XYZ file of C-alpha atoms in Angstrom:
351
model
C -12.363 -19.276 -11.797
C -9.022 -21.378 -10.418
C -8.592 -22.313 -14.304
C -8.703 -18.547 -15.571
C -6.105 -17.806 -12.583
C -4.029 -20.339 -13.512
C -4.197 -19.138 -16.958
C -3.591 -15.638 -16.248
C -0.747 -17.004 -13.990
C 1.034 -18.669 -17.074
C 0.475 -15.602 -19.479
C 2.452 -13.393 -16.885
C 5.318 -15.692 -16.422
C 5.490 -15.988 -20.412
C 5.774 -12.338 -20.739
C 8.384 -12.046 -17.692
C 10.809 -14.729 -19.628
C 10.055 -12.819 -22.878
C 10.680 -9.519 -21.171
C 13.877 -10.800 -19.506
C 15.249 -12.560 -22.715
C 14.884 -9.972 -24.645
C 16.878 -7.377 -22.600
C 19.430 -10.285 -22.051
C 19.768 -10.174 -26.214
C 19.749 -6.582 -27.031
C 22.401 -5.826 -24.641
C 25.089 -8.104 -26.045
C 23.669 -7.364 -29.539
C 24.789 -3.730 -28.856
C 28.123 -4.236 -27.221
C 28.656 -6.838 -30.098
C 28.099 -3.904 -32.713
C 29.675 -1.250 -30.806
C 32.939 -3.571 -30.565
C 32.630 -3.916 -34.216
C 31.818 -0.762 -35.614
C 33.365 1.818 -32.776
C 36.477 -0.292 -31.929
C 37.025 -2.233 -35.234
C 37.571 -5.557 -33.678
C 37.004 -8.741 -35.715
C 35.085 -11.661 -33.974
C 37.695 -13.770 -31.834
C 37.502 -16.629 -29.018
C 37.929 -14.413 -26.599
C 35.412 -11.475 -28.238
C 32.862 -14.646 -27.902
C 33.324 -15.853 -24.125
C 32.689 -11.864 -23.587
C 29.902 -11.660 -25.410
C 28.789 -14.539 -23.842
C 29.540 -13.621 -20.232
C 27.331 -10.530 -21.189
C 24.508 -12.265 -21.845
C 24.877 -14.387 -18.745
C 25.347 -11.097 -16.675
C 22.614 -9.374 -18.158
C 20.024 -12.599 -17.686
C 20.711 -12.834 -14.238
C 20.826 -8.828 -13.304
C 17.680 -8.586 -14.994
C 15.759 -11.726 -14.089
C 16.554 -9.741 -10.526
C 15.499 -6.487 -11.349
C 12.360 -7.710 -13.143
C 11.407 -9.708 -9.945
C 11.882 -7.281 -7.363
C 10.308 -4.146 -9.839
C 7.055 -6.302 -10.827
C 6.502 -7.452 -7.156
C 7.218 -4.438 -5.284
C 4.509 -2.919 -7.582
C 2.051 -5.609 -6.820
C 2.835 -4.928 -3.022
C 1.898 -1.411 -3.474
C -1.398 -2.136 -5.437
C -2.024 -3.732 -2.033
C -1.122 -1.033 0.260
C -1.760 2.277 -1.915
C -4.120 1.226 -4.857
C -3.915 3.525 -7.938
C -7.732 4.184 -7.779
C -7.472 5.429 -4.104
C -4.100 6.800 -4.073
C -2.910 7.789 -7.493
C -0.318 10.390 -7.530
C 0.870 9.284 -3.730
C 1.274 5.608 -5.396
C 3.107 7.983 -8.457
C 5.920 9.038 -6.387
C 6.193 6.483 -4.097
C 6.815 3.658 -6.989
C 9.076 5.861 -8.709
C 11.003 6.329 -5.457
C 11.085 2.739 -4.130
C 11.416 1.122 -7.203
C 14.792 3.636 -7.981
C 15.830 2.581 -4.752
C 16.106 -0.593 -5.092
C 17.329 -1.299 -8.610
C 20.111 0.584 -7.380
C 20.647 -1.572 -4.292
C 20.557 -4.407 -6.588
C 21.838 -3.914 -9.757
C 25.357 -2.208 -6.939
C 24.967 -5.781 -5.462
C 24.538 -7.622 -8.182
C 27.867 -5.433 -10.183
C 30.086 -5.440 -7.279
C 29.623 -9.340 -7.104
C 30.214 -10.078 -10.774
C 32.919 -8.156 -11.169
C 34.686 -8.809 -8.043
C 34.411 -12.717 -8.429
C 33.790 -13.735 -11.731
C 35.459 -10.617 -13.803
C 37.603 -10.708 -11.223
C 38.522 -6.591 -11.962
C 40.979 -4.547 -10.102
C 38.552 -1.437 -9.986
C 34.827 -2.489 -10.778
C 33.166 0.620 -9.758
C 33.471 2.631 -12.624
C 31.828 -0.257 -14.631
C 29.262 -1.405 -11.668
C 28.523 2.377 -11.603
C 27.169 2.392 -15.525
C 25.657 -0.811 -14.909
C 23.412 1.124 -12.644
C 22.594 4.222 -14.490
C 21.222 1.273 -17.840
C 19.611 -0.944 -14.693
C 17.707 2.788 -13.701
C 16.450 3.122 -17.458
C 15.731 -0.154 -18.573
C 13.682 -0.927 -15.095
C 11.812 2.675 -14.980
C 11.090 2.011 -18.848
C 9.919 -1.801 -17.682
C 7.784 -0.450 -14.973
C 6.413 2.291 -17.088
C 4.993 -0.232 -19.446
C 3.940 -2.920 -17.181
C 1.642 -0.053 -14.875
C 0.543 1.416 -18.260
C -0.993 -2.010 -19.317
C -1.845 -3.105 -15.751
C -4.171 0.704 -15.941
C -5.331 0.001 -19.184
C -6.962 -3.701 -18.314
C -8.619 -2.231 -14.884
C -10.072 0.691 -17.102
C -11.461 -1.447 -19.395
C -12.467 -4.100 -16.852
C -14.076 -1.280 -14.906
C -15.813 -0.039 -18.212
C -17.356 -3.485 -18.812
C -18.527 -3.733 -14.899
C -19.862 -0.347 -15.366
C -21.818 -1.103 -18.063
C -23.116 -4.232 -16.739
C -24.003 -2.837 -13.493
C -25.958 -0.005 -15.194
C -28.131 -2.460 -17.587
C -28.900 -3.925 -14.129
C -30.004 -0.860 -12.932
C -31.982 -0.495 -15.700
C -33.521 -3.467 -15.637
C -34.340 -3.282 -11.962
C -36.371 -0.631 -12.384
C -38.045 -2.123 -15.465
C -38.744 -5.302 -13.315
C -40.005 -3.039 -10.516
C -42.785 -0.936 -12.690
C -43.386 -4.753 -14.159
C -44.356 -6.017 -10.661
C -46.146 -3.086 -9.383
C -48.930 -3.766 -12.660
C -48.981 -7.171 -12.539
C -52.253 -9.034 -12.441
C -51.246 -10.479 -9.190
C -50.922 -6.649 -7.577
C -54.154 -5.046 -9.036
C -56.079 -8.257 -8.665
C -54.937 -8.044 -4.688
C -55.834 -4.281 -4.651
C -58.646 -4.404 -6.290
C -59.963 -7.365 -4.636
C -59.541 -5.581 -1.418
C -61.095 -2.226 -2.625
C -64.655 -4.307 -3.795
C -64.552 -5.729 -0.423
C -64.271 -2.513 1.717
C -66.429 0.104 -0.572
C -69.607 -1.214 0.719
C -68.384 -1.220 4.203
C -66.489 2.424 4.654
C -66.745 4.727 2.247
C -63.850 6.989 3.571
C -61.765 3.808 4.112
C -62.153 3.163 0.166
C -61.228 6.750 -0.783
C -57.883 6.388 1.547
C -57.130 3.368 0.110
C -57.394 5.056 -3.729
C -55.406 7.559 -2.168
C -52.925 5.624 -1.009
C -52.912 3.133 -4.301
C -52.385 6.274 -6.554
C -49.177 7.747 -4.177
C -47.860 4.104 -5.035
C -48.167 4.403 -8.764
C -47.344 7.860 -8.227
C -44.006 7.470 -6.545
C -42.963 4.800 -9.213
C -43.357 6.559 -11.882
C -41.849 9.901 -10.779
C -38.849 8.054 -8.981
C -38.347 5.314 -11.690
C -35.639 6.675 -13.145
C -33.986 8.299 -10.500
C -30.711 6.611 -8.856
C -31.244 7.809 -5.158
C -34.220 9.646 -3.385
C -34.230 10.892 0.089
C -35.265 8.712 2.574
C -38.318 10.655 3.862
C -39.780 10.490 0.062
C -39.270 6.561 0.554
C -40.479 6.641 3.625
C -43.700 8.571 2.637
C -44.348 5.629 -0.443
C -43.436 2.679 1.606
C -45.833 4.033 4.620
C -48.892 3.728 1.564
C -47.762 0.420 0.268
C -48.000 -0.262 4.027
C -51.668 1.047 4.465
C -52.592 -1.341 1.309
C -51.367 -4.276 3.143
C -52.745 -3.848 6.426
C -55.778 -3.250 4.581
C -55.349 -6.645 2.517
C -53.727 -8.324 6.195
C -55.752 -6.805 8.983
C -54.266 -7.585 12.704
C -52.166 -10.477 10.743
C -49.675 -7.296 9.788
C -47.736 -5.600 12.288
C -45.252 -2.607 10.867
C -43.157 -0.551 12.755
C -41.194 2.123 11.371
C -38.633 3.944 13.813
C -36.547 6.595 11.808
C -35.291 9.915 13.633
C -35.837 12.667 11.370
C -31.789 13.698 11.003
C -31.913 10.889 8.750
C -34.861 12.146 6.296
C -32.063 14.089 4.176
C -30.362 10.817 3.746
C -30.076 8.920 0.398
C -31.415 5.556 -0.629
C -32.072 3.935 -4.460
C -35.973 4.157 -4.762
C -38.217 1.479 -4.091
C -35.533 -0.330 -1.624
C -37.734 -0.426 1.347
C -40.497 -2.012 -1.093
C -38.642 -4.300 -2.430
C -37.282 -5.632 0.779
C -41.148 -5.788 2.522
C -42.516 -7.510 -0.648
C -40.187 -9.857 0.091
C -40.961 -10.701 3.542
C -44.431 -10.850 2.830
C -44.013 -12.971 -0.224
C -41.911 -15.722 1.166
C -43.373 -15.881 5.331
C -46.829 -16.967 6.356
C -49.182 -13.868 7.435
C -51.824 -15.218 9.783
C -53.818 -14.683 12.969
C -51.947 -17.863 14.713
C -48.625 -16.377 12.976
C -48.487 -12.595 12.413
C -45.848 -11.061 10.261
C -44.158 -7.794 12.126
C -41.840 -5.788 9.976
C -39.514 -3.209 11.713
C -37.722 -0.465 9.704
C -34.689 1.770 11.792
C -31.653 2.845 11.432
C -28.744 0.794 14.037
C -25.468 1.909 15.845
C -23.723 1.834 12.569
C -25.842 4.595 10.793
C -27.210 1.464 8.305
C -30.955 0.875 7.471
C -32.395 -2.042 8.951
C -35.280 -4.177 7.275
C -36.370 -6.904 10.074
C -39.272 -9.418 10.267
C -39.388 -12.593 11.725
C -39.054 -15.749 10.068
C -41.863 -17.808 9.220
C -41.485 -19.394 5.719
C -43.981 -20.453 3.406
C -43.597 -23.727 2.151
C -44.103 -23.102 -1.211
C -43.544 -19.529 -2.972
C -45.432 -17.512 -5.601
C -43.748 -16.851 -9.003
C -40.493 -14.509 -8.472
C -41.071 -11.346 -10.686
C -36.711 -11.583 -10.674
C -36.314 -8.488 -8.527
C -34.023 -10.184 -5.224
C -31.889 -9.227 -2.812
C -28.853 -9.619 -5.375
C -30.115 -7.561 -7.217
C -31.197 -4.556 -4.868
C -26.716 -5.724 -3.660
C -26.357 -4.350 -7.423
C -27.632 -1.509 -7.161
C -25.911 -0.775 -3.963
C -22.708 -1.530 -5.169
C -23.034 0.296 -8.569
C -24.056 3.674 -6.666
C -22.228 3.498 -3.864
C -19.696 0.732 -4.000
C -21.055 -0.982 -1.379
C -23.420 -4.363 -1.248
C -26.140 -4.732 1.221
C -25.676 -7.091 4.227
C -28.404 -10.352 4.933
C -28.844 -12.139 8.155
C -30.826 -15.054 8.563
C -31.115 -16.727 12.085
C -33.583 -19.371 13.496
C -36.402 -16.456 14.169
C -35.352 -13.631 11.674
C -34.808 -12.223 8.675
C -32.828 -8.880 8.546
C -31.208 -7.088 5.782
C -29.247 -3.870 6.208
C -28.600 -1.028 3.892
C -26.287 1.739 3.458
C -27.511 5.060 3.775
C -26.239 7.908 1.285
């Protein structure tokens, strides 16, 4: 990353000497042929030191101008980004960078021509020399925003893209884990066992197996749900467990219903129980409890405490980077995960 910085870094200052070099050419180039073909004047000693003092003049007034224009647009990327603040960031840029180019290139003028010129009246001439600075730095600007735009389009193009094959393949990994042998063997397992024991308990838990399947495959597809929909699947993937778990599983789910209208990507709360009960130790001597609420900040909370296994079952490569993903593709902003010496909590923005 430092090495592609650093590279970057050296590509910019090759394109600010070639920038500045070239506008330090083409102005003597044009007051060379405007001597010769306006005024008629043949090349002469003293022609040359002029030309040359051009060039000179022009290097320095624009190795200032360039400077000051490129970083008082970097400063406002900072304080009024184009993506937040576009046509504010418009007309302030236009108006600051005007500003001072004029404050310069009048410095800059009146110096030149006072000391080394050494001209009885420089105004006139300082006063041109800040009408060309005006052009040449608003044209300079133009062009360096224009390509600046054009590289975070493209770079946000190529994120966008990326994030959404994520997305996609999120949900392919989910509907993978949900019918892998590992699930139905679980389910199934757990079914034979309580069919001869309740009836009525077996039917529930078909019930509640088919809302599972159901939910996936309805909501698959879908970038947000509401969070009483998710709410209603994750409460009969948590039925199956207890089932599978017994006592060992303690859930508690505290959600005030202002917040059922809220949005969430589907399968979150899944994703993040699957997890705790994948990597912690369920057990009568250590019971897993899961709490699900919604804290002072208005943010989803998973909790359970911590209780790690010491080895893990195979990952089915849906993790809490990629549920961040997900978060940050739909609603630009990642997921926050706290571990301390007896928990394991993972918040979530709520749309």
């Amino acid at each position: 990353m430092k090495y592609k910085a650093k590279i970057k870094q050296q590509n910019s200052t090759k394109a600010s000497l070639l920038v500045i070099l070239i506008i330090a050419i083409v102005v003597p180039l044009y007051y060379t042929l405007d001597t010769y073909f306006t005024k008629g004047e043949s090349p002469s000693l003293g022609w040359l030191n002029s030309i040359f003092k051009t060039f000179v003049f022009t290097a320095i007034i624009s190795t200032v101008l360039y400077t000051a224009s490129i970083g008082t647009t970097k400063l406002l990327e900072k304080v009024l980004p184009w993506q937040k603040y576009g046509r504010k960031r418009f007309f302030t840029e236009l108006v600051v960078v005007a500003l001072v180019t004029i404050l310069l290139s009048s410095a800059v003028g009146q110096i030149w021509y006072n000391y080394v010129e050494a001209c009885e009246n420089p105004t006139p001439i300082v006063f041109k020399v800040v009408i060309i600075s005006l052009i040449v730095t608003t044209i300079v600007t133009a062009i360096y925003e224009a390509v600046y735009l054009l590289s975070q389009w493209n770079a946000a193009l190529i994120n966008t893209e990326k994030l959404k094959k994520e997305n996609l393949q999120s949900q392919f990994d989910s509907l993978k884990n949900q019918v892998n042998p590992h699930f139905l063997f679980n389910s199934l397992n757990t079914l034979a066992t309580i069919i001869p024991e309740d009836s009525d308990q077996a039917v529930q838990f078909v019930q509640k197996l088919s809302s599972v399947y159901r939910y996936l495959l309805q909501y698959k597809d879908n970038e947000t749900v509401d969070l009483k929909t998710e709410l209603d699947c994750i409460d009969a993937y948590f039925f199956l467990q207890q089932i599978r778990f017994g006592d060992n599983l303690h859930v508690h789910v505290n959600i005030p219903p202002s917040y059922y209208t809220k949005q969430i990507p589907p399968l979150t709360l899944q994703i993040l129980v699957e997890n705790a009960i994948k990597h912690n130790i369920i057990s009568l001597q250590k019971p897993l409890t899961v709490e699900i609420y919604v804290d002072d900040a208005q943010m989803l909370v998973t909790r359970n405490n911590l209780q790690k296994k010491k080895s893990v079952e195979s990952s089915t490569k849906i993790g809490l980077q990629n549920l961040m993903n997900r978060f940050e593709y739909i609603y630009g902003q990642g997921i926050d995960i706290f571990e301390t010496e007896t928990d394991f909590i993972v918040k979530v923005p709520l749309g």
